[in-house]
mmCIF file of N, CA and C in Angstrom:
data_model
loop_
_atom_site.group_PDB
_atom_site.id
_atom_site.type_symbol
_atom_site.label_atom_id
_atom_site.label_comp_id
_atom_site.label_asym_id
_atom_site.label_seq_id
_atom_site.Cartn_x
_atom_site.Cartn_y
_atom_site.Cartn_z
ATOM 1 N N ARG H 1 94.287 85.350 131.044
ATOM 2 C CA ARG H 1 95.559 85.145 131.601
ATOM 3 C C ARG H 1 97.034 86.079 130.857
ATOM 4 N N TYR H 2 97.010 85.988 129.755
ATOM 5 C CA TYR H 2 97.962 86.342 128.564
ATOM 6 C C TYR H 2 97.629 87.527 127.973
ATOM 7 N N THR H 3 96.107 87.937 127.758
ATOM 8 C CA THR H 3 95.830 88.838 127.001
ATOM 9 C C THR H 3 96.130 90.281 127.167
ATOM 10 N N GLU H 4 96.571 90.830 128.794
ATOM 11 C CA GLU H 4 96.865 92.260 128.804
ATOM 12 C C GLU H 4 98.120 92.250 128.402
ATOM 13 N N ARG H 5 98.955 91.005 128.589
ATOM 14 C CA ARG H 5 100.499 91.083 128.630
ATOM 15 C C ARG H 5 100.792 91.206 126.779
ATOM 16 N N LEU H 6 99.804 90.238 126.088
ATOM 17 C CA LEU H 6 100.099 90.617 124.442
ATOM 18 C C LEU H 6 99.812 91.605 124.053
ATOM 19 N N ILE H 7 98.633 92.513 124.904
ATOM 20 C CA ILE H 7 98.163 93.722 124.391
ATOM 21 C C ILE H 7 99.563 94.409 124.593
ATOM 22 N N ARG H 8 99.978 94.565 125.518
ATOM 23 C CA ARG H 8 101.448 95.542 125.854
ATOM 24 C C ARG H 8 102.271 95.370 124.840
ATOM 25 N N TYR H 9 102.750 93.927 124.408
ATOM 26 C CA TYR H 9 103.665 93.555 123.742
ATOM 27 C C TYR H 9 103.104 94.083 122.319
ATOM 28 N N ALA H 10 102.013 93.854 121.665
ATOM 29 C CA ALA H 10 101.520 94.466 120.265
ATOM 30 C C ALA H 10 101.903 95.987 120.575
ATOM 31 N N ARG H 11 101.145 96.440 121.593
ATOM 32 C CA ARG H 11 101.340 98.007 121.501
ATOM 33 C C ARG H 11 102.873 98.666 121.432
ATOM 34 N N ALA H 12 103.671 98.083 122.220
ATOM 35 C CA ALA H 12 105.140 98.348 122.097
ATOM 36 C C ALA H 12 105.662 98.105 120.628
ATOM 37 N N VAL H 13 105.312 97.291 119.865
ATOM 38 C CA VAL H 13 105.504 97.018 118.333
ATOM 39 C C VAL H 13 104.872 97.700 117.626
ATOM 40 N N ILE H 14 103.452 98.188 117.539
ATOM 41 C CA ILE H 14 103.274 98.947 116.608
ATOM 42 C C ILE H 14 102.666 100.448 116.821
ATOM 43 N N LYS H 15 102.810 101.082 118.197
ATOM 44 C CA LYS H 15 102.384 101.974 118.866
ATOM 45 C C LYS H 15 100.838 102.349 118.230
ATOM 46 N N ASN H 16 99.932 101.324 118.269
ATOM 47 C CA ASN H 16 98.354 102.290 118.104
ATOM 48 C C ASN H 16 97.711 100.963 119.101
ATOM 49 N N ASP H 17 97.168 101.204 119.883
ATOM 50 C CA ASP H 17 96.433 100.899 120.971
ATOM 51 C C ASP H 17 95.165 100.225 120.531
ATOM 52 N N GLU H 18 94.353 100.415 119.499
ATOM 53 C CA GLU H 18 93.208 100.077 118.935
ATOM 54 C C GLU H 18 93.579 98.957 118.026
ATOM 55 N N LEU H 19 94.859 99.065 117.451
ATOM 56 C CA LEU H 19 94.819 97.910 116.388
ATOM 57 C C LEU H 19 95.591 96.900 117.296
ATOM 58 N N ALA H 20 96.468 97.161 118.266
ATOM 59 C CA ALA H 20 97.133 96.139 118.806
ATOM 60 C C ALA H 20 96.112 95.381 119.666
ATOM 61 N N ARG H 21 94.930 96.253 120.272
ATOM 62 C CA ARG H 21 94.003 95.187 120.794
ATOM 63 C C ARG H 21 93.241 94.157 119.888
ATOM 64 N N ASP H 22 92.709 94.296 118.553
ATOM 65 C CA ASP H 22 92.044 93.974 117.257
ATOM 66 C C ASP H 22 93.311 92.690 117.308
ATOM 67 N N ILE H 23 94.244 92.791 117.046
ATOM 68 C CA ILE H 23 95.506 91.645 116.442
ATOM 69 C C ILE H 23 95.048 90.604 117.524
ATOM 70 N N VAL H 24 95.394 91.287 119.136
ATOM 71 C CA VAL H 24 95.394 90.063 120.266
ATOM 72 C C VAL H 24 93.684 89.173 120.037
ATOM 73 N N GLN H 25 92.853 90.279 119.807
ATOM 74 C CA GLN H 25 91.690 89.651 119.914
ATOM 75 C C GLN H 25 91.276 88.681 118.743
ATOM 76 N N GLY H 26 91.810 88.822 117.546
ATOM 77 C CA GLY H 26 91.812 88.011 116.503
ATOM 78 C C GLY H 26 92.521 86.640 116.797
ATOM 79 N N VAL H 27 93.727 87.087 117.261
ATOM 80 C CA VAL H 27 94.571 85.543 117.832
ATOM 81 C C VAL H 27 93.745 84.764 118.550
ATOM 82 N N MET H 28 92.860 85.443 119.638
ATOM 83 C CA MET H 28 92.288 84.659 120.640
ATOM 84 C C MET H 28 91.043 84.112 120.281
ATOM 85 N N VAL H 29 90.541 84.642 119.585
ATOM 86 C CA VAL H 29 89.563 83.855 118.452
ATOM 87 C C VAL H 29 89.579 82.640 117.617
ATOM 88 N N ALA H 30 90.978 83.081 116.922
ATOM 89 C CA ALA H 30 91.407 82.036 116.097
ATOM 90 C C ALA H 30 91.977 80.908 117.265
ATOM 91 N N LEU H 31 92.379 81.131 118.180
ATOM 92 C CA LEU H 31 92.829 80.436 119.012
ATOM 93 C C LEU H 31 91.385 79.118 119.596
ATOM 94 N N VAL H 32 90.263 79.713 119.877
ATOM 95 C CA VAL H 32 89.421 79.142 120.260
ATOM 96 C C VAL H 32 88.626 78.052 118.954
ATOM 97 N N ARG H 33 88.690 78.894 117.751
ATOM 98 C CA ARG H 33 88.222 78.188 116.724
ATOM 99 C C ARG H 33 89.184 77.109 116.486
ATOM 100 N N ASN H 34 90.395 76.622 116.600
ATOM 101 C CA ASN H 34 91.526 75.849 116.257
ATOM 102 C C ASN H 34 91.829 75.137 117.810
ATOM 103 N N ARG H 35 91.258 75.388 118.664
ATOM 104 C CA ARG H 35 91.513 74.507 120.122
ATOM 105 C C ARG H 35 92.186 73.266 119.783
ATOM 106 N N LYS H 36 91.719 72.413 118.745
ATOM 107 C CA LYS H 36 91.836 71.235 118.826
ATOM 108 C C LYS H 36 93.112 70.740 118.676
ATOM 109 N N GLN H 37 94.210 71.676 117.877
ATOM 110 C CA GLN H 37 95.294 71.717 117.238
ATOM 111 C C GLN H 37 96.462 71.954 118.440
ATOM 112 N N LEU H 38 95.647 72.614 119.377
ATOM 113 C CA LEU H 38 96.612 73.276 120.650
ATOM 114 C C LEU H 38 97.335 72.288 121.743
ATOM 115 N N ASN H 39 96.987 70.816 121.427
ATOM 116 C CA ASN H 39 97.468 69.710 121.961
ATOM 117 C C ASN H 39 98.896 69.296 121.463
ATOM 118 N N GLU H 40 99.123 70.119 120.627
ATOM 119 C CA GLU H 40 100.433 69.860 119.799
ATOM 120 C C GLU H 40 101.558 70.861 120.081
ATOM 121 N N VAL H 41 100.864 71.661 120.726
ATOM 122 C CA VAL H 41 101.841 72.996 121.136
ATOM 123 C C VAL H 41 102.720 72.701 122.648
ATOM 124 N N ARG H 42 103.869 73.138 122.657
ATOM 125 C CA ARG H 42 104.505 72.528 123.820
ATOM 126 C C ARG H 42 104.634 73.374 124.824
ATOM 127 N N ASP H 43 105.192 74.807 124.444
ATOM 128 C CA ASP H 43 105.218 76.184 124.956
ATOM 129 C C ASP H 43 103.868 77.162 124.306
ATOM 130 N N PHE H 44 102.878 76.882 125.578
ATOM 131 C CA PHE H 44 102.228 77.816 124.856
ATOM 132 C C PHE H 44 102.290 79.352 124.961
ATOM 133 N N GLU H 45 102.329 79.640 125.673
ATOM 134 C CA GLU H 45 103.234 81.401 126.128
ATOM 135 C C GLU H 45 104.312 81.905 124.701
ATOM 136 N N ALA H 46 105.051 81.010 124.564
ATOM 137 C CA ALA H 46 106.010 81.224 123.329
ATOM 138 C C ALA H 46 104.758 81.342 122.221
ATOM 139 N N TYR H 47 104.471 80.219 122.109
ATOM 140 C CA TYR H 47 103.291 80.054 120.964
ATOM 141 C C TYR H 47 102.517 81.102 120.627
ATOM 142 N N LEU H 48 101.814 81.686 121.514
ATOM 143 C CA LEU H 48 101.112 83.045 121.634
ATOM 144 C C LEU H 48 101.367 83.875 121.097
ATOM 145 N N PHE H 49 102.986 84.570 121.937
ATOM 146 C CA PHE H 49 103.692 85.747 121.226
ATOM 147 C C PHE H 49 104.331 85.625 119.890
ATOM 148 N N SER H 50 103.997 84.042 119.292
ATOM 149 C CA SER H 50 104.971 84.401 118.078
ATOM 150 C C SER H 50 103.617 84.461 117.157
ATOM 151 N N VAL H 51 102.831 83.986 117.262
ATOM 152 C CA VAL H 51 101.242 84.401 116.450
ATOM 153 C C VAL H 51 100.877 85.811 116.574
ATOM 154 N N VAL H 52 100.826 86.378 117.749
ATOM 155 C CA VAL H 52 100.565 87.638 117.715
ATOM 156 C C VAL H 52 102.038 88.400 117.044
ATOM 157 N N ARG H 53 103.129 88.405 117.141
ATOM 158 C CA ARG H 53 104.029 89.001 116.451
ATOM 159 C C ARG H 53 104.000 88.637 114.809
ATOM 160 N N ARG H 54 103.454 87.586 114.614
ATOM 161 C CA ARG H 54 103.138 87.448 112.933
ATOM 162 C C ARG H 54 101.837 88.048 112.402
ATOM 163 N N ASP H 55 101.177 88.173 113.179
ATOM 164 C CA ASP H 55 99.767 88.912 113.060
ATOM 165 C C ASP H 55 100.497 90.124 112.978
ATOM 166 N N LEU H 56 100.980 91.111 113.939
ATOM 167 C CA LEU H 56 101.547 92.485 113.634
ATOM 168 C C LEU H 56 102.103 92.528 112.467
ATOM 169 N N TRP H 57 103.419 91.504 112.350
ATOM 170 C CA TRP H 57 104.103 91.611 110.875
ATOM 171 C C TRP H 57 103.069 92.279 109.904
ATOM 172 N N ARG H 58 102.301 91.312 109.481
ATOM 173 C CA ARG H 58 101.092 91.211 108.622
ATOM 174 C C ARG H 58 100.442 92.206 108.650
ATOM 175 N N ALA H 59 99.929 93.314 109.545
ATOM 176 C CA ALA H 59 99.434 94.672 110.012
ATOM 177 C C ALA H 59 100.371 95.735 109.368
ATOM 178 N N LEU H 60 101.180 95.354 109.745
ATOM 179 C CA LEU H 60 102.498 96.593 109.411
ATOM 180 C C LEU H 60 102.768 96.544 107.887
ATOM 181 N N LYS H 61 102.740 95.384 107.206
ATOM 182 C CA LYS H 61 102.961 95.413 106.108
ATOM 183 C C LYS H 61 101.971 95.813 105.230
ATOM 184 N N GLN H 62 100.565 95.470 105.555
ATOM 185 C CA GLN H 62 99.349 95.984 105.213
ATOM 186 C C GLN H 62 99.034 97.271 104.847
ATOM 187 N N GLU H 63 99.891 98.082 106.591
ATOM 188 C CA GLU H 63 99.466 99.546 106.521
ATOM 189 C C GLU H 63 100.418 100.207 105.690
ATOM 190 N N ARG H 64 101.750 99.560 105.486
ATOM 191 C CA ARG H 64 102.730 100.379 104.454
ATOM 192 C C ARG H 64 102.207 100.125 103.070
ATOM 193 N N LYS H 65 101.455 98.867 102.558
ATOM 194 C CA LYS H 65 101.020 98.957 101.298
ATOM 195 C C LYS H 65 99.645 99.810 101.067
ATOM 196 N N GLU H 66 99.072 99.870 102.110
ATOM 197 C CA GLU H 66 97.806 101.274 101.943
ATOM 198 C C GLU H 66 98.484 102.660 101.910
ATOM 199 N N ALA H 67 99.511 102.751 102.735
ATOM 200 C CA ALA H 67 100.068 104.275 102.252
ATOM 201 C C ALA H 67 100.961 104.310 101.398
ATOM 202 N N ALA H 68 101.638 103.343 100.583
ATOM 203 C CA ALA H 68 102.202 103.413 99.341
ATOM 204 C C ALA H 68 101.153 103.707 98.270
ATOM 205 N N ILE H 69 99.569 103.088 98.439
ATOM 206 C CA ILE H 69 99.085 103.310 97.631
ATOM 207 C C ILE H 69 98.434 104.978 97.703
ATOM 208 N N LEU H 70 98.107 105.366 98.571
ATOM 209 C CA LEU H 70 97.657 106.346 99.029
ATOM 210 C C LEU H 70 98.252 107.883 98.708
ATOM 211 N N VAL H 71 99.719 107.778 98.689
ATOM 212 C CA VAL H 71 100.559 109.195 98.512
ATOM 213 C C VAL H 71 100.648 109.176 96.981
ATOM 214 N N PRO H 72 100.419 108.239 96.345
ATOM 215 C CA PRO H 72 100.440 108.817 94.692
ATOM 216 C C PRO H 72 99.017 109.586 94.468
ATOM 217 N N LEU H 73 97.843 108.749 95.003
ATOM 218 C CA LEU H 73 96.628 109.467 94.525
ATOM 219 C C LEU H 73 96.649 110.948 95.543
ATOM 220 N N ASP H 74 97.278 111.418 96.328
ATOM 221 C CA ASP H 74 96.899 112.288 97.126
ATOM 222 C C ASP H 74 97.905 113.454 96.199
ATOM 223 N N ARG H 75 98.957 113.175 95.729
ATOM 224 C CA ARG H 75 99.566 113.862 94.627
ATOM 225 C C ARG H 75 99.115 114.327 93.776
ATOM 226 N N ALA H 76 98.377 113.097 92.922
ATOM 227 C CA ALA H 76 97.822 113.199 91.887
ATOM 228 C C ALA H 76 96.747 114.348 92.098
ATOM 229 N N SER H 77 96.131 114.691 93.112
ATOM 230 C CA SER H 77 94.789 115.389 93.063
ATOM 231 C C SER H 77 95.520 117.048 93.545
ATOM 232 N N VAL H 78 96.580 117.268 93.933
ATOM 233 C CA VAL H 78 96.940 118.359 93.847
ATOM 234 C C VAL H 78 97.378 118.890 92.636
ATOM 235 N N THR H 79 97.701 118.189 91.867
ATOM 236 C CA THR H 79 98.264 119.088 90.212
ATOM 237 C C THR H 79 97.206 118.802 89.471
#
């Protein structure tokens, strides 16, 4: 019910179809694993989008870290 909307949202934020799908799939798997805790959630749709947004920011942060590490290595190999 929510998967395609979540993927579109993730794709709009990160502009990477594969990563957007991976993040949403990870969220869905985590939901199944932690389904007992979902009874406490009042607005399920808002909860889903919040979890996807959190994971998107984590992925973007990780990509920036990796890019920062790779840039000096590339420059060092040129000299």
